[in-house]
Amino acid sequence: MSKIRIMNGPYRGREKTVTDKPLTIGRDAEAGIQILDRSASRFHCEIFPVGGMFFVRDLDSKNGTYVNDERLKDEELLRVSDVIKIGTTEMVFEVGSAMADDDSSSRIAYNDDPDVLSNTLEFRVDELSDISEPEESHGPGQNKGLRILYQVGRLISDPNESGDREARVLDCLVQTMPAECALIFRRDPASGKLVPGAVRTSAPHVQPVISRSIIKKTFAENKALHSANAQEDERFERNASVVVKGIRSVICVPLSVGGQMRGVLYMSRGAGAPAFDQFDLELVSACAIQISLAQHGNEERRRHRATLWQVMLTMVRALEVRAGLSGSGERCARTCTALAEAMHLSASSRERMRQAGLLYHFADLVANTADRRGAARALELLEAVDDLEPVLPLVKLVSERVDGSGPLKISGDELDTEARILAVAAAFELRTAADPGADPSTIIEALTTDDGLDPNVTKILHACHLDGSLYGKDAREK
């Protein structure tokens, strides 16, 4: 495990684990590592993995990226203790897991004093619109609130994984509100209990101190709760834990859509910081509505994709039984998924590859392969399904080859990465089906000598065969 640690500047001490996905660094809040440096471009440079090693490259920034005081001219391998410099900001490449990436409940300390609730204001979510407007409707606070809402909206619409989006939203709230910590608790469908999901703090060493009573009340009664200043309330003078742990001001709002409680968004400020006010409560509640709608949308899309996949799978299985090719589409889908993951394609691209792999031979299953009109009619059936619109261009190119020897004579750069992956996966499946007893290594070796297939993809196919990822993951929806 490797990480990047910021050595100076406003975010000094912040760390980020480097994973098997590319990591951008820049001034923009949507960058994987945000740095506040005037010399930094919005997306300045990128760290990316290759075969278990990590490389860094400049993203055509204005002021350049430096590694160990030498300006990058091309991609460069990162070694432990290498220093990446952007403007005046320095970051070091180290071994280990970043503290800020640890979202487990072990980071959280709970305060169970029920007296916290006696110093808490309560609002039902549907009552927030009835709170009186402040006298100055266009002051600095309102402008700041609009900027925060805009930023949160941008982050939520990011096409990355849901967990990444929520963590970035919390990062944004911690920095801009500001807050000592921000957490999302989700309702576990199995147990019904609230469990911590994303956790973000103002500094890596900060351990969130949580009022369990406020969280339970927020979730049980669907109320937004605002505890003003626990340390100045005389009722807490007898309770050393509140003072020692530094609970000062808390906002806890429900994550709810259509009356269905999904969890809570919890934020707190420690001693020495001004207490949250009514405006902060409304702003955080507005952010929670956006998060809830995004969660709901993600769940609906997952359910829809799962249903679509099961319908496609059932249809293909039935056609394969008739043709004596049982399991061919699923195997090709699994190969496409393994290749897409090994090449670090996006989640949407991996899903598209999985569907295209399942349908790679659909036209031949429906119609006689000698009757191209029948094959065209089969593809017309798929065109009637709106959700398959992004997949059909891939399915139509399954027989095209990089040397231009395919039926449509499409070659070279005209075939994108996804089309090249599908062509290799389909060729591997067809050769395997033709000789089920053959050694996969022998089949893959033959593919590497095929001028019609992308040699880089066939090499990755061999790597997936060696590490078992070509066979260890089911292509069906989990």
GROMACS .gro file of C-alpha atoms in nm:
model
  478
    1MET     CA    1   0.000   0.000   0.000
    2SER     CA    2   0.131   0.346  -0.094
    3LYS     CA    3   0.017   0.699  -0.016
    4ILE     CA    4   0.080   1.065  -0.092
    5ARG     CA    5   0.135   1.304   0.202
    6ILE     CA    6   0.120   1.682   0.166
    7MET     CA    7   0.429   1.828   0.334
    8ASN     CA    8   0.344   2.200   0.345
    9GLY     CA    9   0.077   2.456   0.271
   10PRO     CA   10  -0.282   2.486   0.401
   11TYR     CA   11  -0.341   2.109   0.382
   12ARG     CA   12  -0.014   2.006   0.540
   13GLY     CA   13  -0.033   1.656   0.689
   14ARG     CA   14  -0.323   1.539   0.473
   15GLU     CA   15  -0.274   1.198   0.317
   16LYS     CA   16  -0.430   1.000   0.035
   17THR     CA   17  -0.389   0.630  -0.036
   18VAL     CA   18  -0.282   0.550  -0.393
   19THR     CA   19  -0.502   0.269  -0.524
   20ASP     CA   20  -0.547   0.087  -0.854
   21LYS     CA   21  -0.731   0.388  -0.996
   22PRO     CA   22  -0.566   0.703  -1.138
   23LEU     CA   23  -0.538   0.986  -0.884
   24THR     CA   24  -0.544   1.349  -1.000
   25ILE     CA   25  -0.379   1.635  -0.812
   26GLY     CA   26  -0.480   1.998  -0.863
   27ARG     CA   27  -0.655   2.310  -0.746
   28ASP     CA   28  -1.008   2.192  -0.829
   29ALA     CA   29  -1.221   2.048  -0.549
   30GLU     CA   30  -1.297   1.749  -0.772
   31ALA     CA   31  -0.930   1.651  -0.795
   32GLY     CA   32  -0.836   1.338  -0.602
   33ILE     CA   33  -0.594   1.551  -0.398
   34GLN     CA   34  -0.685   1.919  -0.380
   35ILE     CA   35  -0.404   2.167  -0.318
   36LEU     CA   36  -0.453   2.541  -0.267
   37ASP     CA   37  -0.159   2.672  -0.464
   38ARG     CA   38  -0.182   2.960  -0.711
   39SER     CA   39   0.065   2.790  -0.942
   40ALA     CA   40  -0.150   2.474  -0.964
   41SER     CA   41  -0.383   2.406  -1.254
   42ARG     CA   42  -0.732   2.277  -1.184
   43PHE     CA   43  -0.613   1.927  -1.273
   44HIS     CA   44  -0.237   1.957  -1.264
   45CYS     CA   45  -0.090   1.606  -1.269
   46GLU     CA   46  -0.194   1.244  -1.231
   47ILE     CA   47  -0.060   0.938  -1.051
   48PHE     CA   48  -0.155   0.611  -1.217
   49PRO     CA   49  -0.074   0.240  -1.166
   50VAL     CA   50   0.098   0.007  -1.409
   51GLY     CA   51   0.168  -0.352  -1.306
   52GLY     CA   52   0.184  -0.282  -0.934
   53MET     CA   53   0.404   0.027  -0.978
   54PHE     CA   54   0.296   0.392  -0.975
   55PHE     CA   55   0.386   0.659  -1.227
   56VAL     CA   56   0.327   1.034  -1.234
   57ARG     CA   57   0.261   1.250  -1.540
   58ASP     CA   58   0.185   1.616  -1.596
   59LEU     CA   59  -0.161   1.699  -1.737
   60ASP     CA   60  -0.043   1.982  -1.963
   61SER     CA   61  -0.029   2.219  -1.668
   62LYS     CA   62   0.084   2.578  -1.716
   63ASN     CA   63   0.365   2.573  -1.459
   64GLY     CA   64   0.477   2.213  -1.480
   65THR     CA   65   0.523   1.930  -1.230
   66TYR     CA   66   0.852   1.856  -1.058
   67VAL     CA   67   0.979   1.530  -0.909
   68ASN     CA   68   1.284   1.571  -0.685
   69ASP     CA   69   1.329   1.925  -0.829
   70GLU     CA   70   1.341   1.802  -1.188
   71ARG     CA   71   1.062   1.904  -1.423
   72LEU     CA   72   0.865   1.616  -1.568
   73LYS     CA   73   0.906   1.571  -1.941
   74ASP     CA   74   0.729   1.238  -1.961
   75GLU     CA   75   0.580   0.976  -1.733
   76GLU     CA   76   0.810   0.892  -1.443
   77LEU     CA   77   0.816   0.599  -1.202
   78LEU     CA   78   0.758   0.699  -0.840
   79ARG     CA   79   0.988   0.557  -0.574
   80VAL     CA   80   0.951   0.577  -0.197
   81SER     CA   81   1.050   0.923  -0.065
   82ASP     CA   82   1.016   1.090  -0.406
   83VAL     CA   83   0.891   1.448  -0.366
   84ILE     CA   84   0.632   1.584  -0.610
   85LYS     CA   85   0.635   1.964  -0.627
   86ILE     CA   86   0.361   2.185  -0.771
   87GLY     CA   87   0.433   2.555  -0.725
   88THR     CA   88   0.541   2.580  -0.363
   89THR     CA   89   0.342   2.273  -0.251
   90GLU     CA   90   0.543   1.958  -0.187
   91MET     CA   91   0.406   1.605  -0.156
   92VAL     CA   92   0.598   1.291  -0.069
   93PHE     CA   93   0.535   0.938  -0.199
   94GLU     CA   94   0.541   0.696   0.095
   95VAL     CA   95   0.459   0.341   0.197
   96GLY     CA   96   0.146   0.283   0.406
   97SER     CA   97  -0.226   0.359   0.417
   98ALA     CA   98  -0.343   0.718   0.461
   99MET     CA   99  -0.510   0.797   0.793
  100ALA     CA  100  -0.780   1.006   0.628
  101ASP     CA  101  -0.883   0.711   0.409
  102ASP     CA  102  -0.978   0.501   0.712
  103ASP     CA  103  -1.357   0.529   0.723
  104SER     CA  104  -1.406   0.251   0.977
  105SER     CA  105  -1.601   0.297   1.297
  106SER     CA  106  -1.278   0.256   1.496
  107ARG     CA  107  -1.204   0.623   1.428
  108ILE     CA  108  -1.519   0.735   1.606
  109ALA     CA  109  -1.568   0.799   1.979
  110TYR     CA  110  -1.923   0.818   2.109
  111ASN     CA  111  -2.068   1.038   2.381
  112ASP     CA  112  -2.388   0.888   2.522
  113ASP     CA  113  -2.494   1.172   2.754
  114PRO     CA  114  -2.872   1.224   2.697
  115ASP     CA  115  -2.840   1.579   2.836
  116VAL     CA  116  -2.704   1.685   2.498
  117LEU     CA  117  -3.059   1.671   2.368
  118SER     CA  118  -3.179   1.928   2.622
  119ASN     CA  119  -2.957   2.186   2.451
  120THR     CA  120  -3.074   2.091   2.104
  121LEU     CA  121  -3.314   2.268   1.870
  122GLU     CA  122  -3.541   2.041   1.667
  123PHE     CA  123  -3.691   2.093   1.325
  124ARG     CA  124  -3.885   1.856   1.107
  125VAL     CA  125  -3.742   1.849   0.758
  126ASP     CA  126  -4.066   1.978   0.609
  127GLU     CA  127  -4.070   2.267   0.860
  128LEU     CA  128  -3.736   2.414   0.757
  129SER     CA  129  -3.898   2.623   0.483
  130ASP     CA  130  -4.113   2.794   0.747
  131ILE     CA  131  -3.814   2.932   0.942
  132SER     CA  132  -3.810   3.309   0.921
  133GLU     CA  133  -3.581   3.461   0.663
  134PRO     CA  134  -3.280   3.659   0.788
  135GLU     CA  135  -3.306   4.034   0.749
  136GLU     CA  136  -3.020   4.049   0.499
  137SER     CA  137  -3.107   3.807   0.221
  138HIS     CA  138  -2.802   3.865   0.007
  139GLY     CA  139  -2.523   3.896   0.260
  140PRO     CA  140  -2.186   3.721   0.261
  141GLY     CA  141  -2.330   3.414   0.433
  142GLN     CA  142  -2.589   3.362   0.161
  143ASN     CA  143  -2.327   3.399  -0.111
  144LYS     CA  144  -2.109   3.146   0.068
  145GLY     CA  145  -2.407   2.911   0.099
  146LEU     CA  146  -2.476   2.930  -0.274
  147ARG     CA  147  -2.114   2.850  -0.351
  148ILE     CA  148  -2.123   2.550  -0.118
  149LEU     CA  149  -2.448   2.420  -0.269
  150TYR     CA  150  -2.307   2.462  -0.618
  151GLN     CA  151  -1.990   2.277  -0.523
  152VAL     CA  152  -2.185   1.996  -0.357
  153GLY     CA  153  -2.406   1.968  -0.665
  154ARG     CA  154  -2.100   1.935  -0.889
  155LEU     CA  155  -1.947   1.667  -0.668
  156ILE     CA  156  -2.268   1.465  -0.646
  157SER     CA  157  -2.302   1.466  -1.024
  158ASP     CA  158  -1.950   1.323  -1.058
  159PRO     CA  159  -1.966   0.992  -1.250
  160ASN     CA  160  -1.737   0.813  -1.002
  161GLU     CA  161  -1.853   0.557  -0.747
  162SER     CA  162  -2.116   0.668  -0.494
  163GLY     CA  163  -1.886   0.624  -0.196
  164ASP     CA  164  -1.624   0.848  -0.359
  165ARG     CA  165  -1.882   1.117  -0.428
  166GLU     CA  166  -2.007   1.122  -0.071
  167ALA     CA  167  -1.654   1.136   0.072
  168ARG     CA  168  -1.574   1.432  -0.151
  169VAL     CA  169  -1.892   1.608  -0.044
  170LEU     CA  170  -1.788   1.565   0.319
  171ASP     CA  171  -1.440   1.697   0.235
  172CYS     CA  172  -1.604   2.002   0.079
  173LEU     CA  173  -1.826   2.061   0.385
  174VAL     CA  174  -1.539   2.019   0.631
  175GLN     CA  175  -1.331   2.273   0.441
  176THR     CA  176  -1.595   2.531   0.353
  177MET     CA  177  -1.836   2.535   0.646
  178PRO     CA  178  -1.585   2.479   0.817
  179ALA     CA  179  -1.624   2.183   1.056
  180GLU     CA  180  -1.405   1.959   1.267
  181CYS     CA  181  -1.566   1.645   1.128
  182ALA     CA  182  -1.843   1.533   0.896
  183LEU     CA  183  -1.987   1.182   0.880
  184ILE     CA  184  -2.259   0.992   0.701
  185PHE     CA  185  -2.433   0.712   0.890
  186ARG     CA  186  -2.631   0.466   0.677
  187ARG     CA  187  -2.907   0.231   0.775
  188ASP     CA  188  -2.788  -0.128   0.738
  189PRO     CA  189  -3.067  -0.310   0.543
  190ALA     CA  190  -2.991  -0.637   0.722
  191SER     CA  191  -2.982  -0.521   1.083
  192GLY     CA  192  -3.166  -0.189   1.058
  193LYS     CA  193  -2.888  -0.026   1.260
  194LEU     CA  194  -2.702   0.291   1.170
  195VAL     CA  195  -2.341   0.227   1.071
  196PRO     CA  196  -2.078   0.486   0.981
  197GLY     CA  197  -2.002   0.520   0.613
  198ALA     CA  198  -1.793   0.810   0.488
  199VAL     CA  199  -1.590   0.993   0.756
  200ARG     CA  200  -1.393   1.313   0.699
  201THR     CA  201  -1.206   1.531   0.949
  202SER     CA  202  -1.028   1.866   0.936
  203ALA     CA  203  -0.691   1.699   0.997
  204PRO     CA  204  -0.565   1.339   0.983
  205HIS     CA  205  -0.511   1.318   1.359
  206VAL     CA  206  -0.865   1.432   1.451
  207GLN     CA  207  -1.080   1.160   1.606
  208PRO     CA  208  -1.452   1.234   1.563
  209VAL     CA  209  -1.650   1.255   1.890
  210ILE     CA  210  -2.012   1.163   1.823
  211SER     CA  211  -2.328   1.218   2.026
  212ARG     CA  212  -2.515   0.891   1.985
  213SER     CA  213  -2.827   1.042   2.144
  214ILE     CA  214  -2.857   1.311   1.877
  215ILE     CA  215  -2.804   1.058   1.597
  216LYS     CA  216  -3.069   0.823   1.733
  217LYS     CA  217  -3.323   1.102   1.778
  218THR     CA  218  -3.257   1.241   1.430
  219PHE     CA  219  -3.307   0.901   1.272
  220ALA     CA  220  -3.605   0.792   1.482
  221GLU     CA  221  -3.804   1.117   1.449
  222ASN     CA  222  -3.687   1.239   1.107
  223LYS     CA  223  -3.583   1.570   1.261
  224ALA     CA  224  -3.295   1.803   1.188
  225LEU     CA  225  -3.119   1.873   1.519
  226HIS     CA  226  -2.893   2.163   1.610
  227SER     CA  227  -2.698   2.167   1.937
  228ALA     CA  228  -2.569   2.519   1.982
  229ASN     CA  229  -2.289   2.517   2.241
  230ALA     CA  230  -2.259   2.228   2.484
  231GLN     CA  231  -1.952   2.363   2.660
  232GLU     CA  232  -2.118   2.687   2.769
  233ASP     CA  233  -2.427   2.514   2.904
  234GLU     CA  234  -2.413   2.478   3.285
  235ARG     CA  235  -2.566   2.132   3.258
  236PHE     CA  236  -2.242   2.003   3.106
  237GLU     CA  237  -2.016   2.132   3.381
  238ARG     CA  238  -2.079   1.806   3.570
  239ASN     CA  239  -1.997   1.599   3.265
  240ALA     CA  240  -1.621   1.595   3.212
  241SER     CA  241  -1.646   1.382   2.897
  242VAL     CA  242  -1.820   1.656   2.702
  243VAL     CA  243  -1.557   1.912   2.799
  244VAL     CA  244  -1.257   1.683   2.756
  245LYS     CA  245  -1.376   1.547   2.423
  246GLY     CA  246  -1.445   1.899   2.302
  247ILE     CA  247  -1.808   1.869   2.191
  248ARG     CA  248  -1.909   2.228   2.119
  249SER     CA  249  -2.164   2.249   1.838
  250VAL     CA  250  -2.341   1.981   1.635
  251ILE     CA  251  -2.573   1.962   1.335
  252CYS     CA  252  -2.741   1.631   1.254
  253VAL     CA  253  -2.989   1.608   0.966
  254PRO     CA  254  -3.175   1.308   0.823
  255LEU     CA  255  -3.103   1.156   0.484
  256SER     CA  256  -3.454   1.085   0.366
  257VAL     CA  257  -3.645   1.053   0.038
  258GLY     CA  258  -4.020   1.005   0.023
  259GLY     CA  259  -4.040   0.951   0.398
  260GLN     CA  260  -3.793   0.662   0.383
  261MET     CA  261  -3.503   0.715   0.623
  262ARG     CA  262  -3.167   0.619   0.475
  263GLY     CA  263  -2.936   0.757   0.741
  264VAL     CA  264  -2.808   1.085   0.883
  265LEU     CA  265  -2.549   1.351   0.802
  266TYR     CA  266  -2.361   1.455   1.118
  267MET     CA  267  -2.125   1.753   1.155
  268SER     CA  268  -1.952   1.902   1.459
  269ARG     CA  269  -1.720   2.183   1.562
  270GLY     CA  270  -1.478   2.162   1.852
  271ALA     CA  271  -1.380   2.406   2.121
  272GLY     CA  272  -1.237   2.733   1.993
  273ALA     CA  273  -1.464   2.744   1.687
  274PRO     CA  274  -1.787   2.946   1.659
  275ALA     CA  275  -2.106   2.749   1.710
  276PHE     CA  276  -2.320   2.647   1.415
  277ASP     CA  277  -2.616   2.881   1.361
  278GLN     CA  278  -2.957   2.858   1.197
  279PHE     CA  279  -2.818   2.939   0.854
  280ASP     CA  280  -2.570   2.651   0.885
  281LEU     CA  281  -2.855   2.417   0.976
  282GLU     CA  282  -3.052   2.514   0.666
  283LEU     CA  283  -2.745   2.486   0.445
  284VAL     CA  284  -2.648   2.140   0.573
  285SER     CA  285  -3.011   2.027   0.541
  286ALA     CA  286  -3.012   2.139   0.178
  287CYS     CA  287  -2.691   1.944   0.118
  288ALA     CA  288  -2.847   1.639   0.288
  289ILE     CA  289  -3.143   1.656   0.048
  290GLN     CA  290  -2.902   1.646  -0.247
  291ILE     CA  291  -2.713   1.351  -0.097
  292SER     CA  292  -3.039   1.165  -0.029
  293LEU     CA  293  -3.165   1.217  -0.383
  294ALA     CA  294  -2.831   1.099  -0.520
  295GLN     CA  295  -2.843   0.787  -0.301
  296HIS     CA  296  -3.199   0.716  -0.413
  297GLY     CA  297  -3.104   0.765  -0.778
  298ASN     CA  298  -2.805   0.533  -0.742
  299GLU     CA  299  -3.018   0.261  -0.582
  300GLU     CA  300  -3.282   0.289  -0.851
  301ARG     CA  301  -3.017   0.267  -1.123
  302ARG     CA  302  -2.861  -0.038  -0.956
  303ARG     CA  303  -3.198  -0.210  -0.938
  304HIS     CA  304  -3.273  -0.122  -1.298
  305ARG     CA  305  -2.934  -0.250  -1.416
  306ALA     CA  306  -2.980  -0.572  -1.220
  307THR     CA  307  -3.326  -0.627  -1.373
  308LEU     CA  308  -3.202  -0.551  -1.724
  309TRP     CA  309  -2.909  -0.789  -1.676
  310GLN     CA  310  -3.133  -1.072  -1.558
  311VAL     CA  311  -3.366  -1.026  -1.857
  312MET     CA  312  -3.070  -1.025  -2.098
  313LEU     CA  313  -2.912  -1.324  -1.925
  314THR     CA  314  -3.232  -1.529  -1.939
  315MET     CA  315  -3.282  -1.446  -2.307
  316VAL     CA  316  -2.924  -1.532  -2.404
  317ARG     CA  317  -2.927  -1.855  -2.201
  318ALA     CA  318  -3.243  -1.972  -2.378
  319LEU     CA  319  -3.095  -1.898  -2.721
  320GLU     CA  320  -2.764  -2.064  -2.629
  321VAL     CA  321  -2.936  -2.385  -2.520
  322ARG     CA  322  -3.097  -2.410  -2.863
  323ALA     CA  323  -2.761  -2.347  -3.033
  324GLY     CA  324  -2.560  -2.576  -2.806
  325LEU     CA  325  -2.345  -2.290  -2.675
  326SER     CA  326  -2.449  -2.279  -2.311
  327GLY     CA  327  -2.251  -2.029  -2.105
  328SER     CA  328  -2.066  -1.867  -2.397
  329GLY     CA  329  -2.209  -1.518  -2.343
  330GLU     CA  330  -2.146  -1.525  -1.970
  331ARG     CA  331  -1.787  -1.634  -2.019
  332CYS     CA  332  -1.726  -1.359  -2.273
  333ALA     CA  333  -1.887  -1.107  -2.036
  334ARG     CA  334  -1.658  -1.224  -1.757
  335THR     CA  335  -1.353  -1.187  -1.981
  336CYS     CA  336  -1.459  -0.837  -2.087
  337THR     CA  337  -1.508  -0.736  -1.724
  338ALA     CA  338  -1.168  -0.871  -1.620
  339LEU     CA  339  -0.993  -0.688  -1.905
  340ALA     CA  340  -1.180  -0.363  -1.836
  341GLU     CA  341  -1.087  -0.378  -1.468
  342ALA     CA  342  -0.724  -0.459  -1.544
  343MET     CA  343  -0.712  -0.160  -1.779
  344HIS     CA  344  -0.872   0.064  -1.513
  345LEU     CA  345  -1.173   0.165  -1.721
  346SER     CA  346  -1.451   0.359  -1.552
  347ALA     CA  347  -1.745   0.189  -1.380
  348SER     CA  348  -1.982   0.284  -1.665
  349SER     CA  349  -1.736   0.148  -1.920
  350ARG     CA  350  -1.698  -0.180  -1.728
  351GLU     CA  351  -2.077  -0.221  -1.719
  352ARG     CA  352  -2.098  -0.149  -2.092
  353MET     CA  353  -1.826  -0.405  -2.162
  354ARG     CA  354  -2.004  -0.668  -1.953
  355GLN     CA  355  -2.330  -0.622  -2.145
  356ALA     CA  356  -2.153  -0.620  -2.482
  357GLY     CA  357  -1.970  -0.941  -2.388
  358LEU     CA  358  -2.297  -1.115  -2.306
  359LEU     CA  359  -2.450  -1.006  -2.638
  360TYR     CA  360  -2.141  -1.052  -2.857
  361HIS     CA  361  -2.301  -1.341  -3.053
  362PHE     CA  362  -2.667  -1.237  -3.025
  363ALA     CA  363  -2.714  -1.187  -3.400
  364ASP     CA  364  -2.577  -1.534  -3.475
  365LEU     CA  365  -2.796  -1.690  -3.207
  366VAL     CA  366  -3.115  -1.535  -3.343
  367ALA     CA  367  -3.053  -1.579  -3.714
  368ASN     CA  368  -2.868  -1.811  -3.945
  369THR     CA  369  -2.514  -1.672  -3.968
  370ALA     CA  370  -2.529  -1.707  -4.345
  371ASP     CA  371  -2.835  -1.485  -4.358
  372ARG     CA  372  -2.699  -1.136  -4.289
  373ARG     CA  373  -3.049  -0.989  -4.326
  374GLY     CA  374  -3.158  -1.210  -4.039
  375ALA     CA  375  -2.863  -1.090  -3.831
  376ALA     CA  376  -2.956  -0.729  -3.904
  377ARG     CA  377  -3.312  -0.796  -3.790
  378ALA     CA  378  -3.175  -0.945  -3.469
  379LEU     CA  379  -2.982  -0.626  -3.397
  380GLU     CA  380  -3.297  -0.425  -3.470
  381LEU     CA  381  -3.461  -0.611  -3.181
  382LEU     CA  382  -3.188  -0.483  -2.947
  383GLU     CA  383  -3.215  -0.131  -3.087
  384ALA     CA  384  -3.571  -0.120  -2.957
  385VAL     CA  385  -3.432  -0.136  -2.599
  386ASP     CA  386  -3.335   0.220  -2.504
  387ASP     CA  387  -3.096   0.110  -2.227
  388LEU     CA  388  -2.884  -0.083  -2.476
  389GLU     CA  389  -2.817   0.217  -2.699
  390PRO     CA  390  -2.458   0.264  -2.568
  391VAL     CA  391  -2.387  -0.109  -2.608
  392LEU     CA  392  -2.506  -0.175  -2.963
  393PRO     CA  393  -2.221   0.008  -3.143
  394LEU     CA  394  -1.979  -0.226  -2.963
  395VAL     CA  395  -2.178  -0.538  -3.052
  396LYS     CA  396  -2.184  -0.431  -3.416
  397LEU     CA  397  -1.805  -0.396  -3.418
  398VAL     CA  398  -1.731  -0.732  -3.256
  399SER     CA  399  -1.594  -0.878  -3.583
  400GLU     CA  400  -1.382  -0.576  -3.674
  401ARG     CA  401  -1.004  -0.607  -3.650
  402VAL     CA  402  -0.726  -0.355  -3.601
  403ASP     CA  403  -0.564  -0.461  -3.932
  404GLY     CA  404  -0.883  -0.372  -4.122
  405SER     CA  405  -0.965  -0.731  -4.221
  406GLY     CA  406  -1.312  -0.725  -4.061
  407PRO     CA  407  -1.639  -0.712  -4.259
  408LEU     CA  408  -1.669  -0.332  -4.232
  409LYS     CA  409  -1.295  -0.272  -4.291
  410ILE     CA  410  -1.269  -0.053  -3.981
  411SER     CA  411  -0.914  -0.047  -3.850
  412GLY     CA  412  -0.653   0.124  -3.633
  413ASP     CA  413  -0.758   0.423  -3.428
  414GLU     CA  414  -1.113   0.395  -3.559
  415LEU     CA  415  -1.155   0.111  -3.309
  416ASP     CA  416  -1.157   0.248  -2.954
  417THR     CA  417  -1.035   0.064  -2.644
  418GLU     CA  418  -1.372  -0.094  -2.570
  419ALA     CA  419  -1.406  -0.233  -2.923
  420ARG     CA  420  -1.054  -0.378  -2.904
  421ILE     CA  421  -1.130  -0.544  -2.569
  422LEU     CA  422  -1.451  -0.699  -2.701
  423ALA     CA  423  -1.274  -0.831  -3.011
  424VAL     CA  424  -1.009  -1.006  -2.798
  425ALA     CA  425  -1.265  -1.143  -2.551
  426ALA     CA  426  -1.485  -1.276  -2.834
  427ALA     CA  427  -1.188  -1.435  -3.010
  428PHE     CA  428  -1.078  -1.601  -2.687
  429GLU     CA  429  -1.428  -1.737  -2.622
  430LEU     CA  430  -1.476  -1.865  -2.979
  431ARG     CA  431  -1.143  -2.051  -2.975
  432THR     CA  432  -1.212  -2.191  -2.629
  433ALA     CA  433  -1.560  -2.310  -2.736
  434ALA     CA  434  -1.412  -2.472  -3.048
  435ASP     CA  435  -1.162  -2.670  -2.840
  436PRO     CA  436  -1.288  -2.693  -2.477
  437GLY     CA  437  -0.998  -2.915  -2.371
  438ALA     CA  438  -0.726  -2.681  -2.492
  439ASP     CA  439  -0.489  -2.512  -2.247
  440PRO     CA  440  -0.596  -2.145  -2.211
  441SER     CA  441  -0.229  -2.040  -2.224
  442THR     CA  442  -0.197  -2.203  -2.566
  443ILE     CA  443  -0.508  -2.023  -2.691
  444ILE     CA  444  -0.389  -1.688  -2.558
  445GLU     CA  445  -0.045  -1.740  -2.712
  446ALA     CA  446  -0.212  -1.795  -3.049
  447LEU     CA  447  -0.412  -1.475  -3.004
  448THR     CA  448  -0.094  -1.275  -2.942
  449THR     CA  449   0.025  -1.367  -3.293
  450ASP     CA  450  -0.303  -1.257  -3.454
  451ASP     CA  451  -0.240  -0.929  -3.637
  452GLY     CA  452  -0.610  -0.847  -3.622
  453LEU     CA  453  -0.612  -0.820  -3.242
  454ASP     CA  454  -0.464  -0.544  -3.029
  455PRO     CA  455  -0.135  -0.683  -2.889
  456ASN     CA  456  -0.162  -0.475  -2.569
  457VAL     CA  457  -0.505  -0.621  -2.491
  458THR     CA  458  -0.389  -0.978  -2.556
  459LYS     CA  459  -0.095  -0.922  -2.319
  460ILE     CA  460  -0.336  -0.804  -2.049
  461LEU     CA  461  -0.555  -1.109  -2.123
  462HIS     CA  462  -0.253  -1.327  -2.047
  463ALA     CA  463  -0.190  -1.136  -1.723
  464CYS     CA  464  -0.554  -1.186  -1.620
  465HIS     CA  465  -0.517  -1.557  -1.693
  466LEU     CA  466  -0.207  -1.580  -1.476
  467ASP     CA  467  -0.351  -1.391  -1.177
  468GLY     CA  468  -0.685  -1.577  -1.194
  469SER     CA  469  -0.902  -1.269  -1.244
  470LEU     CA  470  -1.013  -1.413  -1.577
  471TYR     CA  471  -1.196  -1.691  -1.392
  472GLY     CA  472  -1.243  -1.577  -1.034
  473LYS     CA  473  -1.526  -1.328  -1.080
  474ASP     CA  474  -1.879  -1.409  -1.182
  475ALA     CA  475  -2.015  -1.195  -1.460
  476ARG     CA  476  -2.358  -1.194  -1.306
  477GLU     CA  477  -2.486  -0.902  -1.100
  478LYS     CA  478  -2.383  -0.936  -0.736
   0.00000   0.00000   0.00000
